[in-house]
mmCIF file of C-alpha atoms in Angstrom:
data_model
loop_
_atom_site.group_PDB
_atom_site.id
_atom_site.type_symbol
_atom_site.label_atom_id
_atom_site.label_comp_id
_atom_site.label_asym_id
_atom_site.label_seq_id
_atom_site.Cartn_x
_atom_site.Cartn_y
_atom_site.Cartn_z
ATOM 1 C CA MET A 1 84.853 79.959 21.895
ATOM 2 C CA ALA A 2 84.004 82.568 24.540
ATOM 3 C CA ARG A 3 81.347 85.093 23.596
ATOM 4 C CA VAL A 4 82.400 88.718 23.197
ATOM 5 C CA ARG A 5 81.248 90.809 26.100
ATOM 6 C CA LEU A 6 78.643 93.286 24.880
ATOM 7 C CA SER A 7 77.436 96.567 26.347
ATOM 8 C CA VAL A 8 73.902 96.687 27.632
ATOM 9 C CA ALA A 9 72.734 98.554 24.524
ATOM 10 C CA GLU A 10 74.477 96.099 22.218
ATOM 11 C CA ARG A 11 73.041 93.111 24.092
ATOM 12 C CA ARG A 12 69.521 94.509 23.937
ATOM 13 C CA ALA A 13 69.873 95.167 20.213
ATOM 14 C CA GLU A 14 71.120 91.629 19.676
ATOM 15 C CA LEU A 15 68.189 90.152 21.619
ATOM 16 C CA LEU A 16 65.682 92.293 19.743
ATOM 17 C CA ALA A 17 67.058 91.336 16.331
ATOM 18 C CA ALA A 18 66.985 87.655 17.337
ATOM 19 C CA THR A 19 63.366 88.054 18.507
ATOM 20 C CA VAL A 20 62.344 89.575 15.178
ATOM 21 C CA GLU A 21 63.913 86.592 13.402
ATOM 22 C CA GLN A 22 62.065 84.133 15.646
ATOM 23 C CA ILE A 23 58.742 85.955 15.154
ATOM 24 C CA GLU A 24 59.216 85.758 11.365
ATOM 25 C CA VAL A 25 59.760 82.013 11.602
ATOM 26 C CA ARG A 26 57.316 81.008 14.334
ATOM 27 C CA GLY A 27 54.819 83.838 14.735
ATOM 28 C CA VAL A 28 54.157 85.881 17.851
ATOM 29 C CA ALA A 29 51.929 83.321 19.539
ATOM 30 C CA ALA A 30 54.412 80.438 19.184
ATOM 31 C CA VAL A 31 57.698 82.223 19.868
ATOM 32 C CA ARG A 32 59.209 81.580 23.328
ATOM 33 C CA ILE A 33 61.944 83.155 25.445
ATOM 34 C CA ALA A 34 63.752 79.844 25.076
ATOM 35 C CA ASP A 35 63.727 80.147 21.273
ATOM 36 C CA VAL A 36 65.357 83.558 21.401
ATOM 37 C CA ALA A 37 67.932 82.400 23.936
ATOM 38 C CA ALA A 38 68.750 79.209 22.019
ATOM 39 C CA GLY A 39 69.211 81.136 18.800
ATOM 40 C CA LEU A 40 71.914 83.267 20.398
ATOM 41 C CA GLY A 41 73.393 80.588 22.613
ATOM 42 C CA VAL A 42 72.556 82.450 25.835
ATOM 43 C CA SER A 43 70.456 81.555 28.871
ATOM 44 C CA ASN A 44 66.753 82.288 29.344
ATOM 45 C CA ALA A 45 67.755 84.231 32.459
ATOM 46 C CA LEU A 46 69.809 86.663 30.371
ATOM 47 C CA VAL A 47 66.864 87.384 28.119
ATOM 48 C CA LEU A 48 64.597 87.913 31.126
ATOM 49 C CA TYR A 49 67.196 90.173 32.750
ATOM 50 C CA HIS A 50 66.799 92.633 29.876
ATOM 51 C CA PHE A 51 63.087 92.021 29.171
ATOM 52 C CA SER A 52 61.135 90.765 32.147
ATOM 53 C CA THR A 53 58.333 89.163 30.141
ATOM 54 C CA LYS A 54 57.776 87.750 26.684
ATOM 55 C CA GLU A 55 55.146 90.460 26.085
ATOM 56 C CA LYS A 56 57.688 93.243 26.763
ATOM 57 C CA LEU A 57 60.298 91.538 24.619
ATOM 58 C CA VAL A 58 57.934 91.166 21.664
ATOM 59 C CA ALA A 59 56.686 94.764 21.930
ATOM 60 C CA ALA A 60 60.272 96.071 22.057
ATOM 61 C CA ALA A 61 61.201 93.868 19.088
ATOM 62 C CA PHE A 62 58.488 95.392 16.931
ATOM 63 C CA ALA A 63 59.616 98.914 17.855
ATOM 64 C CA HIS A 64 63.171 97.874 17.014
ATOM 65 C CA ALA A 65 62.103 96.516 13.639
ATOM 66 C CA ALA A 66 60.254 99.747 12.821
ATOM 67 C CA GLU A 67 63.158 102.069 13.582
ATOM 68 C CA GLY A 68 64.897 101.450 10.231
ATOM 69 C CA ASP A 69 61.674 101.897 8.269
ATOM 70 C CA LEU A 70 60.807 105.144 10.047
ATOM 71 C CA ALA A 71 64.307 106.442 9.461
ATOM 72 C CA HIS A 72 63.969 105.653 5.729
ATOM 73 C CA LEU A 73 60.528 107.312 5.602
ATOM 74 C CA ARG A 74 61.944 110.460 7.210
ATOM 75 C CA ALA A 75 64.827 110.455 4.711
ATOM 76 C CA LEU A 76 62.378 110.246 1.784
ATOM 77 C CA LEU A 77 60.216 113.041 3.167
ATOM 78 C CA SER A 78 63.163 115.346 3.870
ATOM 79 C CA ARG A 79 64.559 115.347 0.323
ATOM 80 C CA ARG A 80 65.104 118.702 -1.355
ATOM 81 C CA THR A 81 62.267 118.430 -3.862
ATOM 82 C CA THR A 82 58.568 119.166 -4.080
ATOM 83 C CA ALA A 83 56.152 117.859 -1.485
ATOM 84 C CA LEU A 84 54.293 115.911 -4.208
ATOM 85 C CA ARG A 85 57.459 114.094 -5.294
ATOM 86 C CA ARG A 86 58.321 113.311 -1.695
ATOM 87 C CA LEU A 87 54.845 112.059 -0.932
ATOM 88 C CA ARG A 88 54.712 109.891 -4.051
ATOM 89 C CA ALA A 89 58.134 108.382 -3.254
ATOM 90 C CA ALA A 90 57.075 107.604 0.312
ATOM 91 C CA VAL A 91 53.770 106.037 -0.694
ATOM 92 C CA ARG A 92 55.388 103.928 -3.392
ATOM 93 C CA TRP A 93 58.036 102.718 -0.945
ATOM 94 C CA TYR A 94 55.323 101.956 1.656
ATOM 95 C CA ALA A 95 53.301 99.984 -0.883
ATOM 96 C CA PRO A 96 53.320 96.179 -0.395
ATOM 97 C CA THR A 97 55.495 93.943 -2.531
ATOM 98 C CA GLY A 98 53.852 90.509 -2.403
ATOM 99 C CA GLN A 99 55.593 88.188 0.084
ATOM 100 C CA ALA A 100 57.902 90.903 1.481
ATOM 101 C CA LYS A 101 59.181 89.764 4.856
ATOM 102 C CA GLY A 102 58.525 93.178 6.459
ATOM 103 C CA TRP A 103 54.816 93.032 5.717
ATOM 104 C CA ARG A 104 54.508 89.495 7.040
ATOM 105 C CA LEU A 105 56.012 90.730 10.303
ATOM 106 C CA TRP A 106 53.578 93.639 10.607
ATOM 107 C CA ILE A 107 50.487 91.588 9.767
ATOM 108 C CA GLU A 108 51.565 89.143 12.430
ATOM 109 C CA GLY A 109 51.958 92.041 14.846
ATOM 110 C CA TRP A 110 48.545 93.506 14.109
ATOM 111 C CA SER A 111 46.955 90.137 14.789
ATOM 112 C CA ALA A 112 48.787 89.624 18.086
ATOM 113 C CA ALA A 113 48.071 93.196 19.189
ATOM 114 C CA LEU A 114 44.376 92.296 19.472
ATOM 115 C CA ARG A 115 45.276 90.148 22.493
ATOM 116 C CA GLU A 116 48.452 91.756 23.883
ATOM 117 C CA PRO A 117 48.066 95.277 25.339
ATOM 118 C CA ALA A 118 51.803 96.043 25.374
ATOM 119 C CA LEU A 119 52.126 95.206 21.671
ATOM 120 C CA ARG A 120 48.933 97.078 20.852
ATOM 121 C CA THR A 121 50.367 100.235 22.465
ATOM 122 C CA VAL A 122 53.571 99.962 20.420
ATOM 123 C CA THR A 123 51.876 99.249 17.079
ATOM 124 C CA ARG A 124 49.394 102.098 17.602
ATOM 125 C CA GLU A 125 52.213 104.586 18.363
ATOM 126 C CA LEU A 126 54.168 103.457 15.274
ATOM 127 C CA ASP A 127 51.061 103.714 13.136
ATOM 128 C CA GLN A 128 50.470 107.233 14.388
ATOM 129 C CA GLU A 129 54.025 108.192 13.494
ATOM 130 C CA TRP A 130 53.586 107.015 9.916
ATOM 131 C CA LYS A 131 50.311 108.916 9.515
ATOM 132 C CA ALA A 132 51.729 112.048 11.121
ATOM 133 C CA ALA A 133 54.722 112.048 8.762
ATOM 134 C CA LEU A 134 52.522 111.732 5.686
ATOM 135 C CA ALA A 135 50.096 114.365 6.960
ATOM 136 C CA GLU A 136 52.958 116.777 7.530
ATOM 137 C CA VAL A 137 54.262 116.534 3.945
ATOM 138 C CA ILE A 138 50.684 116.823 2.603
ATOM 139 C CA GLY A 139 50.303 120.005 4.647
ATOM 140 C CA GLU A 140 53.587 121.324 3.209
ATOM 141 C CA GLY A 141 52.303 120.718 -0.313
ATOM 142 C CA VAL A 142 49.068 122.558 0.430
ATOM 143 C CA ALA A 143 51.000 125.517 1.886
ATOM 144 C CA ALA A 144 53.234 125.625 -1.185
ATOM 145 C CA GLY A 145 50.224 125.627 -3.517
ATOM 146 C CA GLU A 146 51.174 122.323 -5.168
ATOM 147 C CA PHE A 147 47.751 120.773 -4.588
ATOM 148 C CA THR A 148 44.661 121.157 -2.409
ATOM 149 C CA CYS A 149 43.614 118.981 0.491
ATOM 150 C CA PRO A 150 41.173 120.207 3.152
ATOM 151 C CA ASP A 151 42.200 117.682 5.806
ATOM 152 C CA PRO A 152 45.762 116.264 5.552
ATOM 153 C CA GLN A 153 45.303 114.039 8.650
ATOM 154 C CA THR A 154 42.237 112.352 7.275
ATOM 155 C CA THR A 155 43.887 111.939 3.838
ATOM 156 C CA ALA A 156 46.906 110.297 5.495
ATOM 157 C CA LEU A 157 44.554 107.922 7.288
ATOM 158 C CA ARG A 158 42.768 106.954 4.064
ATOM 159 C CA LEU A 159 46.012 106.443 2.177
ATOM 160 C CA THR A 160 47.587 104.252 4.818
ATOM 161 C CA ALA A 161 44.339 102.300 5.241
ATOM 162 C CA LEU A 162 44.376 101.553 1.492
ATOM 163 C CA LEU A 163 48.006 100.474 1.580
ATOM 164 C CA ASP A 164 47.565 98.333 4.700
ATOM 165 C CA GLY A 165 44.563 96.588 3.155
ATOM 166 C CA LEU A 166 46.436 95.919 -0.058
ATOM 167 C CA ALA A 167 49.336 94.572 1.970
ATOM 168 C CA VAL A 168 47.113 92.007 3.634
ATOM 169 C CA GLN A 169 45.727 90.889 0.278
ATOM 170 C CA MET A 170 49.100 90.655 -1.437
ATOM 171 C CA THR A 171 50.869 89.015 1.444
ATOM 172 C CA ALA A 172 48.215 86.525 2.515
ATOM 173 C CA TYR A 173 47.113 85.624 -1.051
ATOM 174 C CA ASP A 174 50.185 85.702 -3.262
ATOM 175 C CA GLY A 175 49.320 86.426 -6.904
ATOM 176 C CA THR A 176 45.913 87.959 -6.112
ATOM 177 C CA LEU A 177 46.837 91.358 -7.546
ATOM 178 C CA PRO A 178 49.644 92.296 -9.964
ATOM 179 C CA ARG A 179 51.987 94.894 -8.459
ATOM 180 C CA ALA A 180 51.553 97.192 -11.461
ATOM 181 C CA ARG A 181 47.783 97.308 -10.959
ATOM 182 C CA MET A 182 48.207 97.922 -7.212
ATOM 183 C CA LEU A 183 50.537 100.858 -7.853
ATOM 184 C CA ALA A 184 48.087 102.263 -10.442
ATOM 185 C CA TRP A 185 45.361 102.167 -7.739
ATOM 186 C CA VAL A 186 47.674 103.965 -5.337
ATOM 187 C CA ASP A 187 48.391 106.646 -7.933
ATOM 188 C CA GLU A 188 44.681 107.048 -8.593
ATOM 189 C CA ALA A 189 44.029 107.455 -4.855
ATOM 190 C CA LEU A 190 46.687 110.176 -4.630
ATOM 191 C CA THR A 191 45.131 111.967 -7.599
ATOM 192 C CA ARG A 192 41.737 111.965 -5.916
ATOM 193 C CA GLU A 193 42.922 112.872 -2.456
ATOM 194 C CA LEU A 194 45.100 115.796 -3.623
ATOM 195 C CA ASN A 195 42.676 117.054 -6.253
ATOM 196 C CA LEU A 196 45.324 116.665 -8.960
ATOM 197 C CA PRO A 197 44.477 116.955 -12.666
ATOM 198 C CA ALA A 198 43.320 113.645 -14.126
ATOM 199 C CA ASP A 199 46.229 113.696 -16.540
ATOM 200 C CA ALA A 200 48.856 114.339 -13.840
ATOM 201 C CA PRO A 201 51.999 112.237 -14.421
ATOM 202 C CA PRO A 202 52.272 109.027 -12.390
ATOM 203 C CA ALA A 203 54.707 108.550 -9.529
ATOM 204 C CA ASP A 204 58.389 108.804 -10.440
#
C-alpha cells in the first residue's frame, strides 16, 4: 500500500515521534538512524534529509517530547485559582510515579547530554523553562500575599532538584520509596520554602 504523502511539518513530527519510541526501547547510545527509518518503513536518506545527523535528530526528539509536558504545565499554572493551588498542582503533577515512561526518557536524556553537546543544549533550555515557570507562579503568590519567599528562582531550583533526584531513585530502583511518602516529602518542602504554617493543608 502506498504511503500517504505528508507535509514537511507532518513528516518531521512523524520522525520525531518514532525517534522517541526508539529511544525508549534502545536508549540514546544504541538508537540508530536505521532503527527510526525501519520503524516507519522509510529510507535512511529520508531521515537524514530532515535531520542531517543522529545528534540533531535525538536533540529535536527530546524537544518534541517535552512540548506536551510544557503545554500541560502552562495550563496548570494558568488556572483561575490561587498561586499556591496552582503551584501545588504543578509540583504534584511533576512528581515521579515509579516506572513512568516519561521519566525514563528524561533520565536517559540527562545521561546522554553529558557526551552530546546538541542534546545538552536542548535539555538545559527545557530545564530552564520549567524552573522559570515555577518561579513565576511563586512570584505571583508572593505579590498576592499568599506566602513569603525571598528568592523565587532559587526556590524553583531547589524544588525541581528534589523532584529530579526522587525521579532517579523511583525510576532506577522500583519500590525504593512509596509514592505517598514521596508526596509527603514534596509537601514538606513546599511548606518550608514558602514559609507556610506547619498545619497548612496538604496539596489538593
